[in-house]
Amino acid sequence: MREVRMLLNRRAAARGQAYPMSAPLTAAGFAKAVREVRSWPGYAPTPLVVLPALADALGLAAIRYKDERGRFGLKSFKALGGAYAVRRVLARQNRPAAEVTVTCATDGNHGRSVAWGAQLFGCSCVIFVHATVSEGRAEAIRRYGAEVRRVKGNYDDAVRHAAGEAGRHGWYVVSDTSYEGYRDVPLDVMHGYGVMAEESMAQWPAGGAPTHIFVQAGVGALAAAICASFWLRWRKRRPRFVIVEPVRADCIYRSLEAGRPAAVHGGLETVMAGLACGEVSQLAWEVLATGADAAVAIDDAFALDAVRRLASPRGGDPAIVAGETGGAGLAALLALGERPEFRAPLALGPQAEVLLLGSEGDTDPEIYRRIVGRGAEEVLAA
Ligand SMILES: Cc1ncc(COP(=O)(O)O)c(C=O)c1O
């Protein structure tokens, strides 16, 4: 049987509890990022796609899928965070952008965003990728003028490598993950991600709100940004918040279980490339420790099912092009669909209006074609 585990967070804030005053993400920080990102060339809200037949098939009231494939032509939501943080790094300098180099480690999408931001705002960029990042994803980063360097080990090793090289050369690390003493930049990244939440709230039918949000997590920055945005906006009516991770890279699941950040070691192998992270970001943890209601760890097979199901919808739903990581929220819904004992404590039933964050499209078109048997254009033309 395919593996699926669920953990209810014992330390989750009670439903009526206000957003913690001490939490790092703020309404003002989100508002500032929204103002900035909206001013960029090519800005347009991504669609919130309604999937009534899928909701019906899964016994839910509604599923709405925020499709980030079209975000600034970068095919993922990451365009929001990395590029916004590059902008903020440059704004804090009193020298020309051309003299500044930004750097980061990436499993693909974050690096693409930082490289795009560096090109847009006129600074240099060096991106570190680890062993299993596909050449297609590395090439996509080079297209934005960045130098890509491949390093041994996993994502967390690449993070350490980028920090070391930055120290040696005087570069600025624009990381999406935060750790002791490194918070300002990843905080900007997370405030940038809030644009997606802001748009989703504006696109939701008037007077309503999601009852549940499923968000896939690598280091947890995306999840924490979405969680904080909705908590700040909806306060007591905040949606139930479920973290989704691959079974072998379930660092937030394990952290919630332990009540403190807990690392996962090893290869972290998963087809959900964007989620292959073994350590939760410190800032993300400060929100998710009480903001997450549950965590679900799923087998890769569910992620592949989700990609195919979105590509070949039944019952008149529109087709959606989602990468293996982008479809992970739906993958968790499919996994829970087979396990009523997990759905009940989440109140995931006929009243549930679920928001899924379709965080990426076909960020590697070759991999996408292998999974679906067709390319994105064919899927959308069908
Ligand atoms: C497409 C996609 N979705 C989700 C995530 C998870 O984001 P985070 O690492 O902030 O949890 C990533 C991270 O790279 C990603 O690339």
Short mmCIF file of C-alpha atoms and ligand atoms in Angstrom, two decimals:
data_model
loop_
_atom_site.label_atom_id
_atom_site.label_comp_id
_atom_site.label_asym_id
_atom_site.label_seq_id
_atom_site.Cartn_x
_atom_site.Cartn_y
_atom_site.Cartn_z
CA MET A 1 0.00 0.00 0.00
CA ARG A 2 1.20 3.51 -0.75
CA GLU A 3 2.51 5.31 2.27
CA VAL A 4 0.57 8.19 3.77
CA ARG A 5 1.00 9.47 7.33
CA MET A 6 -0.86 12.24 9.08
CA LEU A 7 -0.01 14.09 12.26
CA LEU A 8 -2.36 16.41 14.12
CA ASN A 9 -0.37 19.24 15.64
CA ARG A 10 -0.91 19.06 19.41
CA ARG A 11 0.41 22.60 19.80
CA ALA A 12 -1.79 24.17 17.12
CA ALA A 13 -3.31 27.48 18.18
CA ALA A 14 -6.96 27.16 19.19
CA ARG A 15 -9.32 28.20 16.39
CA GLY A 16 -10.22 31.54 18.02
CA GLN A 17 -6.64 32.48 18.84
CA ALA A 18 -5.20 35.65 17.27
CA TYR A 19 -2.02 35.72 15.17
CA PRO A 20 0.90 35.81 17.61
CA MET A 21 2.24 39.34 18.18
CA SER A 22 5.76 37.95 18.27
CA ALA A 23 5.50 36.24 14.86
CA PRO A 24 7.99 37.59 12.31
CA LEU A 25 5.69 38.06 9.30
CA THR A 26 3.53 41.18 9.45
CA ALA A 27 0.58 42.74 7.64
CA ALA A 28 2.76 45.78 6.87
CA GLY A 29 5.49 43.53 5.41
CA PHE A 30 2.99 41.75 3.18
CA ALA A 31 1.40 45.03 2.04
CA LYS A 32 4.79 46.49 1.10
CA ALA A 33 5.67 43.43 -0.98
CA VAL A 34 2.32 43.53 -2.77
CA ARG A 35 2.86 47.20 -3.69
CA GLU A 36 6.36 46.48 -5.01
CA VAL A 37 5.57 43.31 -6.98
CA ARG A 38 2.51 44.88 -8.60
CA SER A 39 4.77 47.60 -10.04
CA TRP A 40 6.99 45.13 -11.96
CA PRO A 41 6.72 44.78 -15.73
CA GLY A 42 4.47 41.87 -16.69
CA TYR A 43 2.68 41.66 -13.34
CA ALA A 44 -0.75 40.01 -13.50
CA PRO A 45 -2.57 37.96 -10.85
CA THR A 46 -2.39 34.22 -11.59
CA PRO A 47 -5.74 32.42 -12.01
CA LEU A 48 -7.64 30.76 -9.18
CA VAL A 49 -9.07 27.77 -11.03
CA VAL A 50 -12.32 26.19 -9.81
CA LEU A 51 -12.46 22.37 -10.02
CA PRO A 52 -16.07 21.37 -9.27
CA ALA A 53 -15.96 17.83 -10.71
CA LEU A 54 -12.80 16.99 -8.76
CA ALA A 55 -14.34 18.39 -5.56
CA ASP A 56 -17.41 16.28 -6.14
CA ALA A 57 -15.35 13.16 -6.77
CA LEU A 58 -13.45 13.72 -3.50
CA GLY A 59 -16.59 14.49 -1.46
CA LEU A 60 -15.74 18.17 -0.89
CA ALA A 61 -17.76 21.35 -1.39
CA ALA A 62 -15.12 23.08 -3.50
CA ILE A 63 -11.53 22.93 -4.66
CA ARG A 64 -9.85 26.07 -5.92
CA TYR A 65 -6.37 25.83 -7.34
CA LYS A 66 -4.07 28.86 -7.49
CA ASP A 67 -2.18 28.20 -10.70
CA GLU A 68 1.26 29.79 -10.53
CA ARG A 69 2.50 28.50 -13.88
CA GLY A 70 2.09 31.89 -15.52
CA ARG A 71 3.89 33.93 -12.84
CA PHE A 72 6.20 36.35 -14.67
CA GLY A 73 6.95 33.65 -17.25
CA LEU A 74 9.00 31.70 -14.66
CA LYS A 75 6.50 28.86 -14.26
CA SER A 76 6.43 29.00 -10.45
CA PHE A 77 5.41 31.13 -7.49
CA LYS A 78 9.06 31.51 -6.61
CA ALA A 79 9.29 34.51 -8.93
CA LEU A 80 7.63 36.45 -6.12
CA GLY A 81 10.01 35.78 -3.24
CA GLY A 82 13.56 35.56 -4.60
CA ALA A 83 13.24 38.50 -6.96
CA TYR A 84 11.57 40.65 -4.29
CA ALA A 85 14.41 39.86 -1.88
CA VAL A 86 17.01 40.79 -4.54
CA ARG A 87 15.20 44.12 -4.95
CA ARG A 88 15.35 44.70 -1.19
CA VAL A 89 19.04 43.73 -0.94
CA LEU A 90 19.86 46.28 -3.64
CA ALA A 91 17.72 48.95 -1.97
CA ARG A 92 19.79 48.54 1.22
CA GLN A 93 23.12 49.19 -0.64
CA ASN A 94 24.69 52.53 -1.26
CA ARG A 95 26.48 51.41 -4.41
CA PRO A 96 25.30 50.67 -7.93
CA ALA A 97 23.55 47.35 -8.57
CA ALA A 98 26.20 46.49 -11.18
CA GLU A 99 28.80 46.16 -8.36
CA VAL A 100 26.68 43.70 -6.36
CA THR A 101 26.59 39.90 -6.71
CA VAL A 102 23.76 37.85 -5.25
CA THR A 103 23.91 34.11 -4.71
CA CYS A 104 21.90 31.20 -3.35
CA ALA A 105 21.45 27.45 -3.30
CA THR A 106 18.44 26.07 -5.07
CA ASP A 107 16.63 22.95 -6.15
CA GLY A 108 15.60 24.90 -9.20
CA ASN A 109 12.80 27.37 -8.76
CA HIS A 110 14.22 29.72 -6.13
CA GLY A 111 17.46 30.09 -8.10
CA ARG A 112 15.48 30.88 -11.23
CA SER A 113 13.70 33.64 -9.35
CA VAL A 114 16.90 35.14 -7.91
CA ALA A 115 18.55 35.00 -11.35
CA TRP A 116 15.53 36.68 -12.93
CA GLY A 117 15.50 39.37 -10.23
CA ALA A 118 19.25 39.96 -10.67
CA GLN A 119 18.73 40.41 -14.40
CA LEU A 120 15.72 42.68 -13.89
CA PHE A 121 17.46 44.90 -11.35
CA GLY A 122 20.96 44.81 -12.91
CA CYS A 123 23.27 42.90 -10.54
CA SER A 124 25.41 39.75 -10.99
CA CYS A 125 24.30 36.32 -9.86
CA VAL A 126 25.88 32.93 -9.02
CA ILE A 127 23.57 30.00 -8.26
CA PHE A 128 24.53 26.69 -6.59
CA VAL A 129 22.66 23.50 -7.44
CA HIS A 130 23.11 20.08 -5.82
CA ALA A 131 23.66 16.72 -7.47
CA THR A 132 20.08 15.75 -8.28
CA VAL A 133 18.83 19.05 -9.70
CA SER A 134 17.92 18.27 -13.32
CA GLU A 135 20.00 19.82 -16.10
CA GLY A 136 16.78 21.26 -17.52
CA ARG A 137 16.27 23.25 -14.33
CA ALA A 138 19.94 24.38 -14.25
CA GLU A 139 19.68 25.53 -17.87
CA ALA A 140 16.54 27.52 -17.12
CA ILE A 141 18.54 29.48 -14.52
CA ARG A 142 21.40 30.17 -16.96
CA ARG A 143 18.87 31.66 -19.36
CA TYR A 144 18.54 34.62 -16.98
CA GLY A 145 22.25 35.36 -17.19
CA ALA A 146 23.33 33.68 -13.95
CA GLU A 147 26.39 31.47 -13.53
CA VAL A 148 25.31 28.01 -12.28
CA ARG A 149 27.70 25.89 -10.19
CA ARG A 150 26.95 22.28 -9.31
CA VAL A 151 28.05 20.99 -5.88
CA LYS A 152 28.13 17.56 -4.22
CA GLY A 153 25.52 16.43 -1.71
CA ASN A 154 21.92 17.47 -1.13
CA TYR A 155 20.10 20.80 -0.93
CA ASP A 156 21.26 21.51 2.61
CA ASP A 157 24.89 20.96 1.58
CA ALA A 158 24.40 23.43 -1.28
CA VAL A 159 22.99 25.99 1.20
CA ARG A 160 26.14 25.73 3.31
CA HIS A 161 28.35 25.93 0.22
CA ALA A 162 26.65 29.09 -1.02
CA ALA A 163 27.09 30.72 2.38
CA GLY A 164 30.83 29.83 2.40
CA GLU A 165 31.46 31.20 -1.08
CA ALA A 166 29.50 34.37 -0.34
CA GLY A 167 31.65 34.99 2.73
CA ARG A 168 34.83 34.55 0.69
CA HIS A 169 33.80 36.84 -2.18
CA GLY A 170 31.61 39.45 -0.49
CA TRP A 171 28.45 38.27 -2.25
CA TYR A 172 24.94 38.58 -0.83
CA VAL A 173 23.13 35.36 -0.03
CA VAL A 174 19.50 35.57 -1.08
CA SER A 175 18.23 32.43 0.56
CA ASP A 176 14.66 31.35 1.06
CA THR A 177 15.62 29.56 4.26
CA SER A 178 16.58 31.29 7.48
CA TYR A 179 18.81 30.22 10.31
CA GLU A 180 20.37 31.73 13.43
CA GLY A 181 21.59 35.23 12.53
CA TYR A 182 20.17 35.17 8.98
CA ARG A 183 16.61 36.45 8.93
CA ASP A 184 16.13 39.71 7.00
CA VAL A 185 16.45 38.31 3.49
CA PRO A 186 14.30 35.18 3.97
CA LEU A 187 11.73 37.39 5.68
CA ASP A 188 11.58 39.49 2.49
CA VAL A 189 11.24 36.29 0.44
CA MET A 190 8.31 35.19 2.57
CA HIS A 191 6.60 38.57 2.44
CA GLY A 192 6.92 38.35 -1.35
CA TYR A 193 5.12 34.99 -1.34
CA GLY A 194 2.24 36.68 0.43
CA VAL A 195 1.21 38.18 -2.94
CA MET A 196 -0.26 34.79 -3.78
CA ALA A 197 -2.39 34.75 -0.63
CA GLU A 198 -3.52 38.32 -1.22
CA GLU A 199 -4.61 37.50 -4.76
CA SER A 200 -6.36 34.29 -3.67
CA MET A 201 -8.38 36.19 -1.07
CA ALA A 202 -9.40 38.79 -3.66
CA GLN A 203 -10.37 36.05 -6.14
CA TRP A 204 -12.37 33.98 -3.64
CA PRO A 205 -16.15 34.36 -4.09
CA ALA A 206 -17.38 37.42 -2.21
CA GLY A 207 -18.18 36.84 1.44
CA GLY A 208 -16.55 33.40 1.52
CA ALA A 209 -13.21 32.01 2.59
CA PRO A 210 -11.46 28.68 2.32
CA THR A 211 -12.12 26.28 5.19
CA HIS A 212 -8.92 24.34 4.48
CA ILE A 213 -5.58 25.16 2.87
CA PHE A 214 -3.16 22.42 1.82
CA VAL A 215 0.35 23.71 1.21
CA GLN A 216 3.38 21.72 0.18
CA ALA A 217 6.55 22.42 2.15
CA GLY A 218 10.25 22.17 1.57
CA VAL A 219 11.85 24.51 4.11
CA GLY A 220 8.36 25.82 4.93
CA ALA A 221 8.75 29.43 3.77
CA LEU A 222 5.83 29.21 1.35
CA ALA A 223 3.63 27.44 3.89
CA ALA A 224 4.41 29.93 6.64
CA ALA A 225 3.79 32.92 4.37
CA ILE A 226 0.39 31.58 3.31
CA CYS A 227 -0.50 30.55 6.85
CA ALA A 228 0.41 33.96 8.27
CA SER A 229 -1.41 35.86 5.50
CA PHE A 230 -4.67 34.03 6.07
CA TRP A 231 -4.33 34.13 9.85
CA LEU A 232 -3.75 37.90 9.78
CA ARG A 233 -6.68 38.44 7.42
CA TRP A 234 -9.25 35.99 8.76
CA ARG A 235 -8.20 35.93 12.42
CA LYS A 236 -10.70 33.72 14.24
CA ARG A 237 -12.06 32.31 10.99
CA ARG A 238 -8.67 31.27 9.73
CA PRO A 239 -8.76 28.14 7.58
CA ARG A 240 -7.46 24.80 8.81
CA PHE A 241 -3.89 24.64 7.65
CA VAL A 242 -2.32 21.37 6.45
CA ILE A 243 1.36 20.95 5.53
CA VAL A 244 2.20 18.46 2.77
CA GLU A 245 5.63 16.79 2.47
CA PRO A 246 7.24 13.78 0.79
CA VAL A 247 7.67 10.79 3.13
CA ARG A 248 11.47 10.96 2.94
CA ALA A 249 11.74 14.75 3.35
CA ASP A 250 9.19 15.32 6.11
CA CYS A 251 11.15 17.74 8.29
CA ILE A 252 8.13 19.82 9.30
CA TYR A 253 6.07 16.75 10.11
CA ARG A 254 8.86 15.57 12.38
CA SER A 255 9.36 19.00 13.88
CA LEU A 256 5.66 19.29 14.75
CA GLU A 257 5.85 15.84 16.29
CA ALA A 258 8.90 16.75 18.37
CA GLY A 259 7.72 20.27 19.25
CA ARG A 260 11.01 21.72 18.00
CA PRO A 261 12.91 21.82 14.69
CA ALA A 262 13.97 18.28 13.77
CA ALA A 263 16.17 17.56 10.76
CA VAL A 264 15.82 14.72 8.27
CA HIS A 265 19.12 13.37 6.94
CA GLY A 266 20.05 11.39 3.86
CA GLY A 267 19.32 11.75 0.17
CA LEU A 268 15.77 13.08 0.69
CA GLU A 269 14.87 11.35 -2.61
CA THR A 270 11.52 12.35 -4.03
CA VAL A 271 10.02 13.29 -7.37
CA MET A 272 8.72 16.41 -5.60
CA ALA A 273 12.04 18.13 -6.25
CA GLY A 274 11.06 21.44 -4.67
CA LEU A 275 10.25 19.69 -1.40
CA ALA A 276 13.51 17.76 -0.97
CA CYS A 277 14.59 19.72 2.11
CA GLY A 278 15.71 18.25 5.41
CA GLU A 279 15.63 21.31 7.66
CA VAL A 280 12.80 23.69 8.40
CA SER A 281 13.54 27.41 8.05
CA GLN A 282 13.73 29.10 11.44
CA LEU A 283 11.28 31.86 10.47
CA ALA A 284 8.88 29.35 8.97
CA TRP A 285 9.00 27.30 12.14
CA GLU A 286 8.05 30.33 14.25
CA VAL A 287 4.75 30.54 12.34
CA LEU A 288 4.05 26.88 11.67
CA ALA A 289 4.75 25.58 15.17
CA THR A 290 1.30 26.82 16.18
CA GLY A 291 -0.16 27.87 12.80
CA ALA A 292 -0.17 24.39 11.22
CA ASP A 293 -3.09 22.21 12.22
CA ALA A 294 -1.72 19.04 10.69
CA ALA A 295 1.02 17.61 8.51
CA VAL A 296 0.64 14.92 5.88
CA ALA A 297 3.56 12.92 4.48
CA ILE A 298 2.89 11.26 1.14
CA ASP A 299 4.42 8.75 -1.19
CA ASP A 300 5.71 10.00 -4.57
CA ALA A 301 3.05 7.92 -6.34
CA PHE A 302 0.35 10.33 -5.14
CA ALA A 303 2.29 13.28 -6.57
CA LEU A 304 2.48 11.61 -9.98
CA ASP A 305 -1.24 10.79 -9.81
CA ALA A 306 -2.00 14.43 -9.05
CA VAL A 307 0.02 15.69 -12.03
CA ARG A 308 -1.79 13.27 -14.36
CA ARG A 309 -5.19 13.94 -12.88
CA LEU A 310 -4.77 17.70 -13.33
CA ALA A 311 -3.62 17.13 -16.92
CA SER A 312 -6.57 14.85 -17.77
CA PRO A 313 -9.51 16.12 -15.74
CA ARG A 314 -12.85 14.38 -15.64
CA GLY A 315 -16.36 15.83 -15.63
CA GLY A 316 -15.64 19.06 -17.48
CA ASP A 317 -13.02 20.58 -15.15
CA PRO A 318 -10.33 22.56 -16.99
CA ALA A 319 -6.93 20.94 -17.60
CA ILE A 320 -4.06 22.28 -15.50
CA VAL A 321 -0.32 21.89 -16.09
CA ALA A 322 1.31 21.19 -12.72
CA GLY A 323 4.80 19.95 -11.93
CA GLU A 324 5.45 17.15 -9.43
CA THR A 325 5.88 19.67 -6.62
CA GLY A 326 3.08 21.96 -7.78
CA GLY A 327 0.46 19.24 -7.56
CA ALA A 328 1.47 18.05 -4.09
CA GLY A 329 -1.50 19.67 -2.34
CA LEU A 330 -3.88 17.71 -4.55
CA ALA A 331 -1.70 14.64 -4.05
CA ALA A 332 -2.37 14.89 -0.31
CA LEU A 333 -6.11 15.25 -0.92
CA LEU A 334 -6.00 12.12 -3.08
CA ALA A 335 -4.03 10.30 -0.37
CA LEU A 336 -6.49 11.32 2.35
CA GLY A 337 -9.36 10.31 0.06
CA GLU A 338 -8.31 6.71 0.68
CA ARG A 339 -8.18 7.21 4.45
CA PRO A 340 -11.45 8.35 6.07
CA GLU A 341 -9.88 8.04 9.53
CA PHE A 342 -7.55 10.92 8.62
CA ARG A 343 -10.26 13.06 7.05
CA ALA A 344 -12.59 13.05 10.02
CA PRO A 345 -10.34 14.90 12.51
CA LEU A 346 -9.66 17.54 9.85
CA ALA A 347 -13.40 18.01 9.16
CA LEU A 348 -12.52 17.37 5.54
CA GLY A 349 -15.99 16.58 4.24
CA PRO A 350 -18.90 17.89 2.18
CA GLN A 351 -18.69 21.38 3.73
CA ALA A 352 -14.99 21.83 3.01
CA GLU A 353 -13.84 24.53 0.59
CA VAL A 354 -10.22 23.77 -0.11
CA LEU A 355 -7.54 26.08 -1.42
CA LEU A 356 -4.58 24.40 -3.14
CA LEU A 357 -1.42 26.28 -4.01
CA GLY A 358 -0.42 25.18 -7.49
CA SER A 359 3.08 26.36 -6.85
CA GLU A 360 4.62 25.35 -10.18
CA GLY A 361 3.83 24.36 -13.73
CA ASP A 362 6.09 22.31 -16.00
CA THR A 363 9.31 23.80 -14.63
CA ASP A 364 11.13 20.93 -16.34
CA PRO A 365 9.19 20.27 -19.56
CA GLU A 366 11.05 16.99 -20.23
CA ILE A 367 10.16 15.52 -16.84
CA TYR A 368 6.59 16.74 -17.31
CA ARG A 369 6.33 14.99 -20.66
CA ARG A 370 7.69 11.76 -19.15
CA ILE A 371 5.04 11.80 -16.40
CA VAL A 372 2.03 12.80 -18.47
CA GLY A 373 2.97 11.41 -21.88
CA ARG A 374 2.26 14.79 -23.49
CA GLY A 375 3.73 18.27 -23.36
CA ALA A 376 2.05 21.22 -21.68
CA GLU A 377 0.73 22.73 -24.91
CA GLU A 378 -0.99 19.49 -25.89
CA VAL A 379 -2.51 19.17 -22.42
CA LEU A 380 -3.92 22.68 -22.55
CA ALA A 381 -5.18 22.31 -26.14
CA ALA A 382 -7.08 19.05 -25.44
C1 LIG B 1 7.28 24.60 -6.81
C2 LIG B 1 7.58 24.64 -5.37
N1 LIG B 1 6.57 24.51 -4.49
C3 LIG B 1 6.79 24.54 -3.17
C4 LIG B 1 8.06 24.70 -2.65
C5 LIG B 1 8.24 24.71 -1.18
O1 LIG B 1 8.61 25.95 -0.70
P1 LIG B 1 9.41 26.07 0.68
O2 LIG B 1 10.77 25.53 0.46
O3 LIG B 1 9.37 27.50 0.98
O4 LIG B 1 8.66 25.24 1.66
C6 LIG B 1 9.14 24.86 -3.53
C7 LIG B 1 10.49 25.06 -3.04
O5 LIG B 1 11.45 25.06 -3.76
C8 LIG B 1 8.89 24.82 -4.92
O6 LIG B 1 9.88 24.94 -5.80
#
